[in-house]
C-alpha cells in the first residue's frame, strides 16, 4: 500500500498524543499493527460494561460532538438506545466539508481501524445492527483504507455476525458523497442514503427519534466516535482530565496541518506550535460558518470561543496575515454559501444571493444602505432558515464588518 500521510500530521511521532497516537507510526493497512497498539481493547471493555455501562461512561466523560455543534454524545446515545422502534441505525458523518477542515481525513487515512472499532462500540451501546459510513467523495485515499479495514475486520470476526463470540452482530456500509457541502447536514445524509436529493429535513423530530428510513438513528462525526476509544480504555474520569481536541491549522503559518491539544490551550499556544511570523491580521475560527477573531488569548474551548463571539466549530483555525485581501475572502465565502444553498427555503435561497450582491457593491463603494441591508438579510437567514447552512451564512460576514471593520 501507499505510505502513511504523515505530511498532514505535524505532530506525527510525538509521545502523549491520544487521537493521533497511531498517525504516522503504524501501517494503516495492518489489523495486526492496530491490535498490537491497543486496538480492540475498547470493544472488549464495552462488552464487559454492557450497552448501558458504555453509555454511562460516555455521559460521565462529558464528550460533546466534534462535528461543530457540540451536542452531548452520551445524551444522543441514551435517547436512541431508549427508542422502542427498531431497527436503530448508526450513521458516521464523514462528509467533512467545512472549508478549512481536514482532521477527520487525517484520522481516517492514518488510523482507519480506530473508526471501525469506534463505530462498533457505538452500535453496541445503542442497539444498531447496521451502520453507514457516509464519506466525502473527494477522499479517495480514506475510502480505500476504510474499505480495506472494513473487509479485514469482517474477515477476522470483528464485524458481521457474533462479533468476538459475544452474540452481537453489526456491519458497516461505506457510502460516498458526490461533492455537495449540504450532504454533510445530518438529515440530508439520510435523504442521500435513501436515494433522494440531498436536502435537509426539518428538525424536530430529531434523528434520535426518526432518522434514517424513519427509524431512530445516531449520527456522530468521525472525531467524536474516535474519542470513545480512550474513554473506554482509560475510564471517563482519566479521559476527562485531559480531553483531546483536533485543530486544523492553515493559512499564514509555517507548519499547517492537524494538531492535537487538550481543551484549554489558547489560540496563541496553538499558533506557536504551528509557527507564526508576527501577529496575524485575523484568525477565522470555525470555517466559512464561523467568525473572525483577533484576540489570540482566547481559550480554545466551545465556551471560550462562544464568549468571544466565535465558535470552535469543527476546529478550523485559518490564519490571515496582512497580505490577504479580506474583501475578496468574504466575497468568496458569500459565493460559497450561494453555490451550496439547496434552495429549499426562501431565507437562504434568496438571502445568500442578496448577501453576495450587496458585498459586491460594497467592495466597489461603501454605502450605509448596503450595510443595513446586509444586516437585515443576515438576521433573517440566521433566524428563519431550515438548516445550519442558512443559519450560519452571515456569521463570517458579520464578524468581518463588526470586528475587522472591513468596510469602514
Ligand atoms: P444542531 O445544533 O442542530 O445539532 C447538533 C446535533 O445534536 C445533531 O446531531 C442533532 O440531531 C442533535 N440534537 C440537537 N438537539 C437535540 C435534541 N433535543 N434531542 C436529540 N438530539 C438533538 O447542529 P447541526 O446543524 O447538526 O450542526 C451545525 C454545526 O455543524 C455547525 O456548528 C457547523 O460548524 C458544523 N458544520 C460542520 C461541518 C464539517 O465539515 N465538520 C460542515 C458544516 C457545518
Ligand atoms: Fe437548503 Fe439553505 Fe434552507 Fe438549508 S437553509 S434547507 S441549505 S435553502
Short mmCIF file of N, CA and C in Angstrom, two decimals, residues 112-196:
data_model
loop_
_atom_site.label_atom_id
_atom_site.label_comp_id
_atom_site.label_asym_id
_atom_site.label_seq_id
_atom_site.Cartn_x
_atom_site.Cartn_y
_atom_site.Cartn_z
N UNK A 112 -7.57 3.89 10.20
CA UNK A 112 -8.94 3.54 9.79
C UNK A 112 -9.60 2.52 10.71
N UNK A 113 -8.82 1.62 11.30
CA UNK A 113 -9.43 0.60 12.18
C UNK A 113 -10.02 1.25 13.44
N UNK A 114 -9.45 2.39 13.84
CA UNK A 114 -9.99 3.08 15.03
C UNK A 114 -11.43 3.48 14.78
N UNK A 115 -11.72 3.95 13.58
CA UNK A 115 -13.10 4.35 13.29
C UNK A 115 -14.01 3.12 13.21
N UNK A 116 -13.50 2.04 12.62
CA UNK A 116 -14.30 0.81 12.54
C UNK A 116 -14.61 0.30 13.95
N UNK A 117 -13.60 0.29 14.81
CA UNK A 117 -13.84 -0.17 16.19
C UNK A 117 -14.80 0.77 16.91
N UNK A 118 -14.60 2.08 16.77
CA UNK A 118 -15.46 3.05 17.47
C UNK A 118 -16.91 2.94 17.00
N UNK A 119 -17.11 2.72 15.70
CA UNK A 119 -18.49 2.55 15.21
C UNK A 119 -19.11 1.29 15.81
N UNK A 120 -18.29 0.25 15.97
CA UNK A 120 -18.80 -1.00 16.54
C UNK A 120 -19.23 -0.79 17.99
N UNK A 121 -18.42 -0.02 18.74
CA UNK A 121 -18.77 0.29 20.13
C UNK A 121 -20.07 1.09 20.18
N UNK A 122 -20.19 2.10 19.33
CA UNK A 122 -21.38 2.96 19.32
C UNK A 122 -22.63 2.14 18.98
N UNK A 123 -22.47 1.24 18.02
CA UNK A 123 -23.61 0.41 17.59
C UNK A 123 -24.03 -0.54 18.71
N UNK A 124 -23.04 -1.08 19.41
CA UNK A 124 -23.34 -1.99 20.52
C UNK A 124 -24.11 -1.24 21.62
N UNK A 125 -23.65 -0.02 21.94
CA UNK A 125 -24.27 0.74 23.02
C UNK A 125 -25.70 1.15 22.69
N UNK A 126 -25.96 1.42 21.43
CA UNK A 126 -27.26 2.00 21.05
C UNK A 126 -28.17 1.00 20.34
N UNK A 127 -27.71 -0.24 20.19
CA UNK A 127 -28.55 -1.28 19.62
C UNK A 127 -28.75 -1.18 18.11
N UNK A 128 -27.67 -0.93 17.38
CA UNK A 128 -27.77 -0.82 15.91
C UNK A 128 -27.17 -2.05 15.24
N UNK A 129 -27.93 -2.74 14.40
CA UNK A 129 -27.34 -3.85 13.67
C UNK A 129 -26.58 -3.40 12.42
N UNK A 130 -26.79 -2.13 12.03
CA UNK A 130 -26.15 -1.68 10.80
C UNK A 130 -25.70 -0.24 10.92
N UNK A 131 -24.52 0.03 10.37
CA UNK A 131 -24.00 1.39 10.38
C UNK A 131 -23.62 1.83 8.98
N UNK A 132 -23.87 3.09 8.67
CA UNK A 132 -23.44 3.66 7.39
C UNK A 132 -22.32 4.64 7.65
N UNK A 133 -21.27 4.48 6.87
CA UNK A 133 -20.16 5.42 6.97
C UNK A 133 -20.27 6.32 5.75
N UNK A 134 -20.76 7.54 5.97
CA UNK A 134 -21.01 8.46 4.84
C UNK A 134 -19.78 9.34 4.65
N UNK A 135 -19.00 8.98 3.63
CA UNK A 135 -17.68 9.60 3.44
C UNK A 135 -17.69 10.58 2.28
N UNK A 136 -17.07 11.71 2.51
CA UNK A 136 -16.87 12.70 1.46
C UNK A 136 -16.24 12.04 0.23
N UNK A 137 -16.85 12.28 -0.94
CA UNK A 137 -16.39 11.62 -2.17
C UNK A 137 -14.99 12.01 -2.61
N UNK A 138 -14.54 13.18 -2.11
CA UNK A 138 -13.22 13.67 -2.55
C UNK A 138 -12.09 13.12 -1.69
N UNK A 139 -12.36 12.08 -0.92
CA UNK A 139 -11.32 11.47 -0.06
C UNK A 139 -11.01 10.04 -0.53
N UNK A 140 -10.42 9.89 -1.72
CA UNK A 140 -10.22 8.53 -2.24
C UNK A 140 -9.25 7.68 -1.40
N UNK A 141 -8.25 8.33 -0.81
CA UNK A 141 -7.30 7.55 -0.01
C UNK A 141 -7.98 7.01 1.25
N UNK A 142 -8.79 7.88 1.87
CA UNK A 142 -9.54 7.43 3.06
C UNK A 142 -10.51 6.32 2.67
N UNK A 143 -11.15 6.47 1.50
CA UNK A 143 -12.13 5.45 1.06
C UNK A 143 -11.44 4.10 0.90
N UNK A 144 -10.29 4.09 0.26
CA UNK A 144 -9.58 2.83 0.02
C UNK A 144 -9.17 2.19 1.34
N UNK A 145 -8.66 3.01 2.25
CA UNK A 145 -8.18 2.45 3.52
C UNK A 145 -9.33 1.96 4.40
N UNK A 146 -10.43 2.70 4.38
CA UNK A 146 -11.58 2.26 5.17
C UNK A 146 -12.19 0.99 4.59
N UNK A 147 -12.27 0.95 3.25
CA UNK A 147 -12.83 -0.25 2.60
C UNK A 147 -12.01 -1.48 3.00
N UNK A 148 -10.70 -1.31 2.97
CA UNK A 148 -9.80 -2.41 3.33
C UNK A 148 -9.99 -2.78 4.80
N UNK A 149 -10.08 -1.76 5.66
CA UNK A 149 -10.22 -2.03 7.10
C UNK A 149 -11.53 -2.75 7.39
N UNK A 150 -12.60 -2.33 6.74
CA UNK A 150 -13.91 -2.95 6.97
C UNK A 150 -13.88 -4.41 6.51
N UNK A 151 -13.31 -4.65 5.34
CA UNK A 151 -13.26 -6.03 4.81
C UNK A 151 -12.40 -6.92 5.71
N UNK A 152 -11.26 -6.39 6.17
CA UNK A 152 -10.37 -7.19 7.01
C UNK A 152 -11.03 -7.49 8.35
N UNK A 153 -11.67 -6.46 8.94
CA UNK A 153 -12.33 -6.67 10.23
C UNK A 153 -13.43 -7.74 10.07
N UNK A 154 -14.14 -7.67 8.96
CA UNK A 154 -15.21 -8.66 8.72
C UNK A 154 -14.62 -10.07 8.60
N UNK A 155 -13.52 -10.17 7.86
CA UNK A 155 -12.90 -11.48 7.65
C UNK A 155 -12.34 -12.05 8.97
N UNK A 156 -12.03 -11.19 9.91
CA UNK A 156 -11.44 -11.64 11.18
C UNK A 156 -12.45 -11.69 12.33
N UNK A 157 -13.74 -11.63 12.01
CA UNK A 157 -14.77 -11.78 13.04
C UNK A 157 -14.98 -10.55 13.90
N UNK A 158 -14.53 -9.39 13.41
CA UNK A 158 -14.70 -8.15 14.18
C UNK A 158 -15.85 -7.29 13.65
N UNK A 159 -16.44 -7.75 12.57
CA UNK A 159 -17.69 -7.19 12.04
C UNK A 159 -18.49 -8.39 11.54
N UNK A 160 -19.80 -8.19 11.38
CA UNK A 160 -20.63 -9.30 10.91
C UNK A 160 -21.37 -9.94 12.07
N UNK A 161 -21.66 -11.23 11.93
CA UNK A 161 -22.44 -11.88 13.00
C UNK A 161 -21.55 -12.33 14.15
N UNK A 162 -22.09 -12.26 15.35
CA UNK A 162 -21.45 -12.78 16.56
C UNK A 162 -20.01 -12.27 16.74
N UNK A 163 -19.88 -10.96 16.84
CA UNK A 163 -18.55 -10.33 16.93
C UNK A 163 -17.83 -10.78 18.21
N UNK A 164 -16.61 -11.24 18.05
CA UNK A 164 -15.77 -11.75 19.15
C UNK A 164 -16.49 -12.82 19.98
N UNK A 165 -17.46 -13.50 19.34
CA UNK A 165 -18.20 -14.56 20.03
C UNK A 165 -19.11 -14.05 21.14
N UNK A 166 -19.47 -12.75 21.08
CA UNK A 166 -20.28 -12.17 22.17
C UNK A 166 -21.77 -12.07 21.81
N UNK A 167 -22.14 -12.64 20.67
CA UNK A 167 -23.56 -12.65 20.31
C UNK A 167 -24.07 -11.33 19.73
N UNK A 168 -23.17 -10.38 19.49
CA UNK A 168 -23.58 -9.09 18.92
C UNK A 168 -23.23 -9.05 17.44
N UNK A 169 -24.20 -8.63 16.61
CA UNK A 169 -23.97 -8.57 15.16
C UNK A 169 -24.09 -7.14 14.66
N UNK A 170 -23.14 -6.78 13.82
CA UNK A 170 -23.11 -5.40 13.30
C UNK A 170 -22.25 -5.36 12.05
N UNK A 171 -22.70 -4.59 11.05
CA UNK A 171 -21.85 -4.41 9.87
C UNK A 171 -21.90 -2.97 9.40
N UNK A 172 -20.90 -2.61 8.63
CA UNK A 172 -20.75 -1.22 8.16
C UNK A 172 -20.81 -1.17 6.64
N UNK A 173 -21.60 -0.24 6.13
CA UNK A 173 -21.62 0.00 4.68
C UNK A 173 -21.03 1.38 4.40
N UNK A 174 -20.08 1.41 3.50
CA UNK A 174 -19.44 2.68 3.13
C UNK A 174 -20.22 3.33 2.01
N UNK A 175 -20.62 4.58 2.18
CA UNK A 175 -21.30 5.34 1.13
C UNK A 175 -20.49 6.59 0.83
N UNK A 176 -20.36 6.91 -0.47
CA UNK A 176 -19.59 8.08 -0.84
C UNK A 176 -20.50 9.23 -1.22
N UNK A 177 -20.19 10.43 -0.73
CA UNK A 177 -20.90 11.64 -1.15
C UNK A 177 -20.48 12.01 -2.57
N UNK A 178 -21.17 12.99 -3.14
CA UNK A 178 -20.87 13.36 -4.53
C UNK A 178 -20.53 14.84 -4.66
N UNK A 179 -20.01 15.43 -3.60
CA UNK A 179 -19.47 16.79 -3.74
C UNK A 179 -20.34 17.92 -3.22
N UNK A 180 -21.50 17.62 -2.64
CA UNK A 180 -22.34 18.70 -2.11
C UNK A 180 -22.01 18.95 -0.64
N UNK A 181 -21.71 20.22 -0.31
CA UNK A 181 -21.44 20.60 1.09
C UNK A 181 -22.62 20.22 1.95
N UNK A 182 -23.81 20.45 1.43
CA UNK A 182 -25.02 20.26 2.23
C UNK A 182 -25.24 18.81 2.63
N UNK A 183 -24.66 17.88 1.88
CA UNK A 183 -24.88 16.46 2.22
C UNK A 183 -24.17 16.05 3.50
N UNK A 184 -23.46 16.98 4.15
CA UNK A 184 -22.94 16.71 5.48
C UNK A 184 -23.94 17.05 6.56
N UNK A 185 -25.01 17.75 6.20
CA UNK A 185 -26.08 18.03 7.18
C UNK A 185 -26.75 16.68 7.47
N UNK A 186 -26.96 16.39 8.73
CA UNK A 186 -27.30 15.01 9.09
C UNK A 186 -28.56 14.47 8.41
N UNK A 187 -29.59 15.32 8.29
CA UNK A 187 -30.82 14.79 7.67
C UNK A 187 -30.69 14.73 6.14
N UNK A 188 -29.82 15.58 5.57
CA UNK A 188 -29.55 15.48 4.13
C UNK A 188 -28.81 14.16 3.84
N UNK A 189 -27.99 13.72 4.80
CA UNK A 189 -27.32 12.42 4.65
C UNK A 189 -28.37 11.31 4.55
N UNK A 190 -29.41 11.40 5.39
CA UNK A 190 -30.44 10.35 5.34
C UNK A 190 -31.06 10.31 3.94
N UNK A 191 -31.43 11.50 3.45
CA UNK A 191 -32.03 11.54 2.11
C UNK A 191 -31.08 10.96 1.08
N UNK A 192 -29.81 11.34 1.18
CA UNK A 192 -28.82 10.86 0.22
C UNK A 192 -28.70 9.33 0.27
N UNK A 193 -28.63 8.77 1.47
CA UNK A 193 -28.50 7.31 1.60
C UNK A 193 -29.76 6.62 1.08
N UNK A 194 -30.91 7.24 1.33
CA UNK A 194 -32.17 6.64 0.89
C UNK A 194 -32.42 6.81 -0.61
N UNK A 195 -31.55 7.58 -1.28
CA UNK A 195 -31.68 7.72 -2.73
C UNK A 195 -32.44 8.95 -3.18
N UNK A 196 -32.73 9.86 -2.24
CA UNK A 196 -33.40 11.11 -2.61
C UNK A 196 -32.38 12.23 -2.76
#
